[in-house]
Tab-separated table of N, CA and C in Angstrom:
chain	number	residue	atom	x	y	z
A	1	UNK	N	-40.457	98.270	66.059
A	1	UNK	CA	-40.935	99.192	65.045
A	1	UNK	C	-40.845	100.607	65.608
A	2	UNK	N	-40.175	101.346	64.680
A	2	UNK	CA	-40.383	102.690	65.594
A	2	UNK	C	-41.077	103.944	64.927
A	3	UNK	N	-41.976	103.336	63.677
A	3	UNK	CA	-43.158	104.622	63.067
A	3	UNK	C	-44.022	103.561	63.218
A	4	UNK	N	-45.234	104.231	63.304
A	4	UNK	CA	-47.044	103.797	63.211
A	4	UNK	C	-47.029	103.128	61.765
A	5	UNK	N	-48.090	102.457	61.603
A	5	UNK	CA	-48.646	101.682	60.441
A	5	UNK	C	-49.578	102.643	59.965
A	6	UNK	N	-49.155	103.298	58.905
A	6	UNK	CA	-50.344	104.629	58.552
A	6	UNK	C	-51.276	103.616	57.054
A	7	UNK	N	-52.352	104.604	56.955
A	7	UNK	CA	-52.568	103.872	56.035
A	7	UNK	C	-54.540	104.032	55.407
A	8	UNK	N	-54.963	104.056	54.691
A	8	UNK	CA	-56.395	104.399	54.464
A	8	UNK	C	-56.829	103.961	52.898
A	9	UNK	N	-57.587	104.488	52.435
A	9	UNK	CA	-58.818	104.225	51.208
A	9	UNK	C	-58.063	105.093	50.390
A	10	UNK	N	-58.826	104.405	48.886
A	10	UNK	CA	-58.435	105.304	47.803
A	10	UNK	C	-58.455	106.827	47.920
A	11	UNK	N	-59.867	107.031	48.376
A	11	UNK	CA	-60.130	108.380	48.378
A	11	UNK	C	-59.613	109.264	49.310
A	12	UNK	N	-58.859	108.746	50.469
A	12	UNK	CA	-58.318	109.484	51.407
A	12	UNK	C	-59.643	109.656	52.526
A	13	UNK	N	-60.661	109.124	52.439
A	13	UNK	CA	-61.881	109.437	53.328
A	13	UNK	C	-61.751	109.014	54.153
A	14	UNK	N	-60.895	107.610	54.285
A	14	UNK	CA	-60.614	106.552	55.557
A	14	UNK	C	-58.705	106.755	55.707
A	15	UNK	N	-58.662	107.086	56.890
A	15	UNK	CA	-57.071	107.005	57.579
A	15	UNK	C	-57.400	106.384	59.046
A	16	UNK	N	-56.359	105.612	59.170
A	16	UNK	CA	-55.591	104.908	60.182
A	16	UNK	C	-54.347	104.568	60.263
A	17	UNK	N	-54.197	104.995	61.909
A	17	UNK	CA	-51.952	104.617	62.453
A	17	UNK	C	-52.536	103.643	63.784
A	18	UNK	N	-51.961	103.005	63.356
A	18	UNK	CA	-51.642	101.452	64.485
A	18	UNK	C	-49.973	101.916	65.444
A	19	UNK	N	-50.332	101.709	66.163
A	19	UNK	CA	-48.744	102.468	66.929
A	19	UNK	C	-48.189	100.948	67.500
A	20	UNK	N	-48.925	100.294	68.152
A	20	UNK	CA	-48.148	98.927	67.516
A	20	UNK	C	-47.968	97.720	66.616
A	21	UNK	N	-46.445	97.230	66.944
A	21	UNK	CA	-46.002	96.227	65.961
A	21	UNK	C	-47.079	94.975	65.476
A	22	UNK	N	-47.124	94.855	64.648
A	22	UNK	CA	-48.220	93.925	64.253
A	22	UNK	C	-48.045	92.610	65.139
A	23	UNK	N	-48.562	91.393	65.539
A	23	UNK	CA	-48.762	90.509	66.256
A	23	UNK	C	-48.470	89.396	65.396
A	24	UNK	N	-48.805	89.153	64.221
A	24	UNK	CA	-48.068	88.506	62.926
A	24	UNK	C	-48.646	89.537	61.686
A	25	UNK	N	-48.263	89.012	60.671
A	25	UNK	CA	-48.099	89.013	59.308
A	25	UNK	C	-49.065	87.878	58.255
A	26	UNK	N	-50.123	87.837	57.718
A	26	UNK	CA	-49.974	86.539	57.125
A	26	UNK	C	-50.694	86.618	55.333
A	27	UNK	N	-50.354	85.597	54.714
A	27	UNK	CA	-50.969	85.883	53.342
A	27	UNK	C	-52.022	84.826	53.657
A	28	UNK	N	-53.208	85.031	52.735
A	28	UNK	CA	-54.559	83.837	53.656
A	28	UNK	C	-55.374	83.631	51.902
A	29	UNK	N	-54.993	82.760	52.044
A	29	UNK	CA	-56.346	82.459	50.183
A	29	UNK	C	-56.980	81.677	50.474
A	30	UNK	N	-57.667	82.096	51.365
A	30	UNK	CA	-59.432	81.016	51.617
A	30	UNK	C	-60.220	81.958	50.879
A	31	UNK	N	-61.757	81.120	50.159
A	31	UNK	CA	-62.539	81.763	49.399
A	31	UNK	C	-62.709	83.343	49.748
A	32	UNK	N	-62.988	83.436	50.950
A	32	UNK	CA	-63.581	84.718	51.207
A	32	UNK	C	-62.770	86.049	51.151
A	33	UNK	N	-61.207	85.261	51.544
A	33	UNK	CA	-60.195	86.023	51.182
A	33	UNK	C	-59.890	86.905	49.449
A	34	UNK	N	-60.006	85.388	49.020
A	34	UNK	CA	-59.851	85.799	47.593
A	34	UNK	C	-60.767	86.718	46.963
A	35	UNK	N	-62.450	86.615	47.167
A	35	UNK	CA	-63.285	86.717	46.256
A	35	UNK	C	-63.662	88.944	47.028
A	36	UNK	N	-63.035	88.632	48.185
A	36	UNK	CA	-63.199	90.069	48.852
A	36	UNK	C	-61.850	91.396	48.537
A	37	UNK	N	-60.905	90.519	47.994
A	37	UNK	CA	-59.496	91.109	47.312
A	37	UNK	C	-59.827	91.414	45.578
A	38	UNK	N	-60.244	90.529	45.261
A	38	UNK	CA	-60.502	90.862	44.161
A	38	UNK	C	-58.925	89.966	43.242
A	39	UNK	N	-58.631	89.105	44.050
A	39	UNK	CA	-57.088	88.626	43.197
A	39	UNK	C	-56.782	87.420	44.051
A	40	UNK	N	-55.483	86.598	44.026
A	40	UNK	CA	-55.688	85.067	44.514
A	40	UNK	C	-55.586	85.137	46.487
A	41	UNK	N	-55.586	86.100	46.740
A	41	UNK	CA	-55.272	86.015	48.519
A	41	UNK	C	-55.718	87.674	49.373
A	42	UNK	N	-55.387	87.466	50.480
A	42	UNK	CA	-55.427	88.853	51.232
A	42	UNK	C	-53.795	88.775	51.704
A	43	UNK	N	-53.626	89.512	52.107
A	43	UNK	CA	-52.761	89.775	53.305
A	43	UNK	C	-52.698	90.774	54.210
A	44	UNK	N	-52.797	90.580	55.696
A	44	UNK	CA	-53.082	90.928	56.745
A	44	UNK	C	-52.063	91.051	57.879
A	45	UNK	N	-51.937	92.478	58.261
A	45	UNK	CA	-50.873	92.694	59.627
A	45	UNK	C	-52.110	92.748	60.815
A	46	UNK	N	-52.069	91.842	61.872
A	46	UNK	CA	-52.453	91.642	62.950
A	46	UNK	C	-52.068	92.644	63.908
A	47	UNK	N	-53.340	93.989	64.392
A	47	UNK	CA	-52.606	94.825	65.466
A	47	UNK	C	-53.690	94.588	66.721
A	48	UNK	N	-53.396	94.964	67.872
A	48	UNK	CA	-54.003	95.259	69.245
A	48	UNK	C	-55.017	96.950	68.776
A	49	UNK	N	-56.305	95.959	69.117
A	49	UNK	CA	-57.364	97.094	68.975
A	49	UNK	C	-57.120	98.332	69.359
A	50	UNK	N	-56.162	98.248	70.470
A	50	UNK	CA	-56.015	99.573	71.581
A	50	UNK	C	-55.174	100.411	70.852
A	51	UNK	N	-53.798	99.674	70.015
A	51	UNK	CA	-53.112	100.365	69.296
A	51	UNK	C	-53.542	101.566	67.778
A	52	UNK	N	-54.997	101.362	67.700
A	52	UNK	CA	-55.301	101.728	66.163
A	52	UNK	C	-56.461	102.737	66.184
A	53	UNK	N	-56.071	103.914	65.604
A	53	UNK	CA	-56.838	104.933	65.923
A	53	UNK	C	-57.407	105.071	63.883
A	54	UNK	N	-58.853	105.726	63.787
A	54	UNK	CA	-58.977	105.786	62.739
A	54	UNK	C	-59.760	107.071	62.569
A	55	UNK	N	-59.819	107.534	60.834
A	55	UNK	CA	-60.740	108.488	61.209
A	55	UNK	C	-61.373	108.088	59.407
A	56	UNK	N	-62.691	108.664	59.496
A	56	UNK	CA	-63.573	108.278	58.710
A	56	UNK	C	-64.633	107.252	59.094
A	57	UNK	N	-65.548	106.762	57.909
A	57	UNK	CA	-66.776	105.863	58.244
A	57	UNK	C	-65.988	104.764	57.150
A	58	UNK	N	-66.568	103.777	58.121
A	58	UNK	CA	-66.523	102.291	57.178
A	58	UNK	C	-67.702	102.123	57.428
A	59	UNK	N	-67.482	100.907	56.275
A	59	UNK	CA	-69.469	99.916	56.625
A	59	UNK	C	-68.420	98.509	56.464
A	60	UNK	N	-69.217	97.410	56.913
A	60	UNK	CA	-69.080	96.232	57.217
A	60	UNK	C	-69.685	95.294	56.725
A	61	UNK	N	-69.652	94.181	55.928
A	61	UNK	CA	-70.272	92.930	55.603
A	61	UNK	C	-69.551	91.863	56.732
A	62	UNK	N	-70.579	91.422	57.200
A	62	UNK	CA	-70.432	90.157	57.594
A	62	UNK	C	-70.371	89.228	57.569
A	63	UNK	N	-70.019	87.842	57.925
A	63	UNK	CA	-70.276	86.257	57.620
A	63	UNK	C	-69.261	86.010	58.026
A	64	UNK	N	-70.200	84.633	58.387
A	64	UNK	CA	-68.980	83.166	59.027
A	64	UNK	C	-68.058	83.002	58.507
A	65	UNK	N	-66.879	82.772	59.046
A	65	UNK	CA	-65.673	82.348	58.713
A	65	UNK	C	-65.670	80.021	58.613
A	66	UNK	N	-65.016	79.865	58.037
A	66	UNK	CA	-65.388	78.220	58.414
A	66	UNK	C	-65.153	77.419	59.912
A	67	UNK	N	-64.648	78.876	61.046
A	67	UNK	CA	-64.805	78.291	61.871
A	67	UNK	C	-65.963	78.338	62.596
A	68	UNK	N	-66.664	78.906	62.035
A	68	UNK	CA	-67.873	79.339	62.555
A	68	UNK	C	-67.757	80.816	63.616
A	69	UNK	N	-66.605	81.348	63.287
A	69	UNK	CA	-66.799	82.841	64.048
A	69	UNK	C	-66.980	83.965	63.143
A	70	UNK	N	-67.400	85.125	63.405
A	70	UNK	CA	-67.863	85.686	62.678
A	70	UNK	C	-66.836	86.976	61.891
A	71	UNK	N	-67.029	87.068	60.704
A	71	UNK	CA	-65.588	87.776	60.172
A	71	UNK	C	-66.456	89.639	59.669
A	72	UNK	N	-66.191	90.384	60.077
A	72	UNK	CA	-66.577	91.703	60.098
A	72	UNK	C	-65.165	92.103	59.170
A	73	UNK	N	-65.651	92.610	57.685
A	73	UNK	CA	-65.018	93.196	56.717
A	73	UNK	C	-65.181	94.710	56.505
A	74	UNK	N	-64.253	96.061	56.978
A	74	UNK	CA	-64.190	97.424	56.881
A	74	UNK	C	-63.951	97.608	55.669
A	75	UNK	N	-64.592	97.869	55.105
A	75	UNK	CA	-64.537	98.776	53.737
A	75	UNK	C	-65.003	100.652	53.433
A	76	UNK	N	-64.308	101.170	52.541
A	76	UNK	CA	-64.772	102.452	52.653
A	76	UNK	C	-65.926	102.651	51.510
A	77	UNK	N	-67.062	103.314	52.432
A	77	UNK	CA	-68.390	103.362	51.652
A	77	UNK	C	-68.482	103.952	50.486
A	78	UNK	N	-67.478	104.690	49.819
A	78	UNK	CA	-67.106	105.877	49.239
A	78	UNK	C	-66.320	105.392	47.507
A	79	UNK	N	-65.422	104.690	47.885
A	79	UNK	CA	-64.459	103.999	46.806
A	79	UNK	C	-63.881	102.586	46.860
A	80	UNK	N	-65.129	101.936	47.906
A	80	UNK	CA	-64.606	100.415	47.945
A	80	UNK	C	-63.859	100.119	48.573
A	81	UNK	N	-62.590	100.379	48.529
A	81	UNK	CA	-61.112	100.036	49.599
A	81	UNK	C	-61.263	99.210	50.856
A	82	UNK	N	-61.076	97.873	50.734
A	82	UNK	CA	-61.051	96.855	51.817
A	82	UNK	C	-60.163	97.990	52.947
A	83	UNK	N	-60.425	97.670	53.741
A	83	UNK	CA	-59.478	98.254	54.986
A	83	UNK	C	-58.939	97.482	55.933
A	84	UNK	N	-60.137	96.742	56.226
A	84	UNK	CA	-59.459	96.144	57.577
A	84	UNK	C	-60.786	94.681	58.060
A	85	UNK	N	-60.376	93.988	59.349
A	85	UNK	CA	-60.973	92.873	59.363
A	85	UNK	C	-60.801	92.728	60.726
A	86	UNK	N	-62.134	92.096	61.445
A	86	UNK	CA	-62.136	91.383	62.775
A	86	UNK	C	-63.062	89.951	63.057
A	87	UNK	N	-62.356	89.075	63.862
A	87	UNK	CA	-62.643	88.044	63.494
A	87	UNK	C	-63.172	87.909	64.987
A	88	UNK	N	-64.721	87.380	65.367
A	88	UNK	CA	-65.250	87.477	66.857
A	88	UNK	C	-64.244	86.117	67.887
A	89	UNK	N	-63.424	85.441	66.971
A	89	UNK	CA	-62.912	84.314	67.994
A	89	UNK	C	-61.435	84.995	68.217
A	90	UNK	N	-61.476	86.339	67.982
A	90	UNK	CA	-59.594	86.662	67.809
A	90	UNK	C	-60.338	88.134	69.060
A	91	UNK	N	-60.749	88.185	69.532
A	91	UNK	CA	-61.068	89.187	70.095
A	91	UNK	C	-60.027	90.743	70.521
A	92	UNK	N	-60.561	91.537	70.314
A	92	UNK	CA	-59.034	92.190	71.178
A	92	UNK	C	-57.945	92.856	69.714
A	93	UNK	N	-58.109	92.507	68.272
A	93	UNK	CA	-57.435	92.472	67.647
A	93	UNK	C	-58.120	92.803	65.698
A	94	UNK	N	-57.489	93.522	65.601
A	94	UNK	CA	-57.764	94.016	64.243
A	94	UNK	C	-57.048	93.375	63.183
A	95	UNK	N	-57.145	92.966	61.927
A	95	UNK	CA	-56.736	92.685	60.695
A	95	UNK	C	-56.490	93.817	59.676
A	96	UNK	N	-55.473	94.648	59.499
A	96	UNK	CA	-55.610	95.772	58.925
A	96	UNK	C	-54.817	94.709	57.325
A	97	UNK	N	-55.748	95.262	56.013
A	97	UNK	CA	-55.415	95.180	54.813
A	97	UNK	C	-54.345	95.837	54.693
A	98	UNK	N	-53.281	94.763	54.369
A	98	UNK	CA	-51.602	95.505	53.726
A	98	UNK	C	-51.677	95.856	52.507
A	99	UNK	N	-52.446	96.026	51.802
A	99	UNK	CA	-53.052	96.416	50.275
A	99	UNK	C	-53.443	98.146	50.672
A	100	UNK	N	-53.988	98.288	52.129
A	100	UNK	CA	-54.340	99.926	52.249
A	100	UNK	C	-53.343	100.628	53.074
A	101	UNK	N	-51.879	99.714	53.374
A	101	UNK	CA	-50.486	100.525	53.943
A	101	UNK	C	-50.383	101.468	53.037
A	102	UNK	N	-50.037	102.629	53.525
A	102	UNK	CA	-49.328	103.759	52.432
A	102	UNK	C	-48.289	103.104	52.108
A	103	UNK	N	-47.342	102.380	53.217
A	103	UNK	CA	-45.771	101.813	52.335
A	103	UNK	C	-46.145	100.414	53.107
A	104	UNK	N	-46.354	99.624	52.032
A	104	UNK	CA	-46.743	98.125	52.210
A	104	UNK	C	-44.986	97.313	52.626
A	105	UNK	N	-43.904	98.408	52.517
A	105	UNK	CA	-43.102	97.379	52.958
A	105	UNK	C	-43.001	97.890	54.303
A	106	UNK	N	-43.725	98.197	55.051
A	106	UNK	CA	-43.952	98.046	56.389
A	106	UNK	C	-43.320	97.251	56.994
A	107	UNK	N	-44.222	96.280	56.666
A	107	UNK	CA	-44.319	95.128	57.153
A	107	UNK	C	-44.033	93.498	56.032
A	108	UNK	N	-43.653	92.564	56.778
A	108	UNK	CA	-43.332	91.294	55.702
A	108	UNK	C	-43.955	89.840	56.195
A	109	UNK	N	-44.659	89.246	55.237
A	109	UNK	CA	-45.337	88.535	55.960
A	109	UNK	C	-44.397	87.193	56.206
A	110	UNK	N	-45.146	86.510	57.657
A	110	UNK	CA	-44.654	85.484	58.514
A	110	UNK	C	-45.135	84.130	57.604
A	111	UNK	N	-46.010	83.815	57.232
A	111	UNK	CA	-46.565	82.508	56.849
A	111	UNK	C	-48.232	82.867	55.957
A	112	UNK	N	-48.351	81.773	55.268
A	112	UNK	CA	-49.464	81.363	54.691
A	112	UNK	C	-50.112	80.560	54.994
A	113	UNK	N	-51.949	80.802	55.414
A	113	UNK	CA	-53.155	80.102	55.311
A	113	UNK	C	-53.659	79.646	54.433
A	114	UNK	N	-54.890	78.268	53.743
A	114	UNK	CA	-55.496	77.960	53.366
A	114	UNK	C	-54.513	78.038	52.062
A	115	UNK	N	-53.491	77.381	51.929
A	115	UNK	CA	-52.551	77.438	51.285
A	115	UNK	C	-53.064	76.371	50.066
A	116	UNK	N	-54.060	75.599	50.342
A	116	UNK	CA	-55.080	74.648	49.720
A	116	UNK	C	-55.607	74.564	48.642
A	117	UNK	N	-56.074	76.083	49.036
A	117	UNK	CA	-57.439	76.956	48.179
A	117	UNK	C	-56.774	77.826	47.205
A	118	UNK	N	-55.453	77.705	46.884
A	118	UNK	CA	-54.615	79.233	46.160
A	118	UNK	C	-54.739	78.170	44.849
A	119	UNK	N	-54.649	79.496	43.846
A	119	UNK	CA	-54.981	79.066	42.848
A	119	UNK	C	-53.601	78.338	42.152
A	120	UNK	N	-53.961	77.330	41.569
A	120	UNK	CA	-52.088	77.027	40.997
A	120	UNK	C	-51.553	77.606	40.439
A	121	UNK	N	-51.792	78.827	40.080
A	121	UNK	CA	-50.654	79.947	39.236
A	121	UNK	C	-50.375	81.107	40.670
A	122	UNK	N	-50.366	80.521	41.619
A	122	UNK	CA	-49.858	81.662	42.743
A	122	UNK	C	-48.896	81.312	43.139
A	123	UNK	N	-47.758	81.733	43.935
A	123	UNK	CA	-46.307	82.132	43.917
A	123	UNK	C	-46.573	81.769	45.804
A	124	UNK	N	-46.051	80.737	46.223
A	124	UNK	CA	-46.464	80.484	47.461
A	124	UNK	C	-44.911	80.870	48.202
A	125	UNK	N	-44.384	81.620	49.311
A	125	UNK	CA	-43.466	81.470	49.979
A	125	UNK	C	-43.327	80.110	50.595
A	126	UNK	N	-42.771	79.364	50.078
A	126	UNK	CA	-42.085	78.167	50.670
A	126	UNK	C	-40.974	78.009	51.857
A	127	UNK	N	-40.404	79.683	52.040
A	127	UNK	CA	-39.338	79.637	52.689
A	127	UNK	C	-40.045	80.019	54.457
A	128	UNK	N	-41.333	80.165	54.334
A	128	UNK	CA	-42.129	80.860	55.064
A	128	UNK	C	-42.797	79.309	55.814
A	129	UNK	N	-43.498	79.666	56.871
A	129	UNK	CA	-44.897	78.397	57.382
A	129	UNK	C	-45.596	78.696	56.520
A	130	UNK	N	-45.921	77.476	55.869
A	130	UNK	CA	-47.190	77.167	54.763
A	130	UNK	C	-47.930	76.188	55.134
A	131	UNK	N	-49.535	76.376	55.582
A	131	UNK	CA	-50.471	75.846	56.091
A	131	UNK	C	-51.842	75.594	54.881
A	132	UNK	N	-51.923	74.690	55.009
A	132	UNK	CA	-52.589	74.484	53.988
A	132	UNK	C	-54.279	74.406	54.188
A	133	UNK	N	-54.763	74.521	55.608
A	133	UNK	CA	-55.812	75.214	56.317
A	133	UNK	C	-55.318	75.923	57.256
A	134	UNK	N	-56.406	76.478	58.246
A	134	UNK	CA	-55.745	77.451	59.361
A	134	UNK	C	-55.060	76.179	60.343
A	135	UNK	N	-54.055	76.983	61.037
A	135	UNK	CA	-53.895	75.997	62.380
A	135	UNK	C	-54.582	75.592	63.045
A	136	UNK	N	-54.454	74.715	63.789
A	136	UNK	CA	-55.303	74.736	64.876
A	136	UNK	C	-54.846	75.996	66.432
A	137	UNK	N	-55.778	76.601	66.535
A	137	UNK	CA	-55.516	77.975	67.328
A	137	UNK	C	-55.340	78.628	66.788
A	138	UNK	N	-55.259	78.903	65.697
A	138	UNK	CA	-55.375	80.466	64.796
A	138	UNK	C	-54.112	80.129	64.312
A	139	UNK	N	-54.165	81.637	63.314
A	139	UNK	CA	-52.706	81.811	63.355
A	139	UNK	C	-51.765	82.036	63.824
A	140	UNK	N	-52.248	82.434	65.297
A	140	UNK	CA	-51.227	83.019	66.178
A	140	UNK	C	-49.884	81.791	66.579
A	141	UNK	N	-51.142	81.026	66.608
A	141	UNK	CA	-50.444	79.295	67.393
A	141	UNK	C	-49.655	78.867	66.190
A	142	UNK	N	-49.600	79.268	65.517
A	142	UNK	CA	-48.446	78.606	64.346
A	142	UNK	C	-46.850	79.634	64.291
A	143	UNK	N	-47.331	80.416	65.160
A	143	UNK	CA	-46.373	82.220	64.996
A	143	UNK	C	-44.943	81.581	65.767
A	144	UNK	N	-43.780	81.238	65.180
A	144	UNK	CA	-42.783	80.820	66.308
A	144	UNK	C	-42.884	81.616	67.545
A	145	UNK	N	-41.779	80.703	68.873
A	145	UNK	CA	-41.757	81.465	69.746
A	145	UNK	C	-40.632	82.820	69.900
A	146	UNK	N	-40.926	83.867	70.303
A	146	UNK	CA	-39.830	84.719	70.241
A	146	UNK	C	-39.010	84.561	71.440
């Protein structure tokens, strides 16, 4: 990749550039996914904490994920705008919302989670890994080898 992942809130109150390449890509329609999007899934570019600089205030809701780790949701206090996501068993690593890329074709996603839970009028990449819960080891462990 050779530009940053820019990217923020409706209102412009929240900006963030990730300077590196995302770690995967993934589309995820587990409940919490869905019901926090507001539509049948999320999708999420995976960056290195170290890589991602931000400016503005978020606030955070919390709760368990079904693995029992804990999922911290960035939203902007201001106009709503999901932003971003950290999961306490992924340590080290941010979930930035591809819904708050300025140019969402950034990036393209690798595979689908909880592929289970999508509603039957959703449009599943088949040509992609389609998991129909998480892997076992995250998503990372499902990520081919490069």
């Amino acid at each position: 990749m050779t530009h940053a992942l820019e990217g923020g809130c409706l209102c412009s109150s929240v900006r963030y550039s990730a300077k590196a390449q995302p770690v995967m890509v993934g589309h995820c329609y587990c409940v919490d996914c869905r019901k926090s999007s507001g539509t049948s899934h999320c999708t999420h570019a995976a960056v290195p904490d170290a890589s991602l600089s931000m400016s503005g205030e978020l606030r955070f809701y919390e709760r368990p994920a079904d693995s029992g780790n804990l999922v911290s949701r960035g939203f902007c206090p201001a106009c709503g705008s999901a932003i971003l996501s950290r999961n306490s068993g992924m340590p080290g690593m941010t979930f930035i919302r591809v819904s708050s890329l300025d140019d969402p074709e950034a990036v393209e996603p690798q595979m689908t989670v909880y592929a289970a839970r999508a509603p039957s009028w959703a449009v599943l990449d088949r040509a992609k890994p389609v998991f129909d819960i998480m892997p076992e080891g995250g998503p990372e462990a499902a990520m081919p080898a490069s």
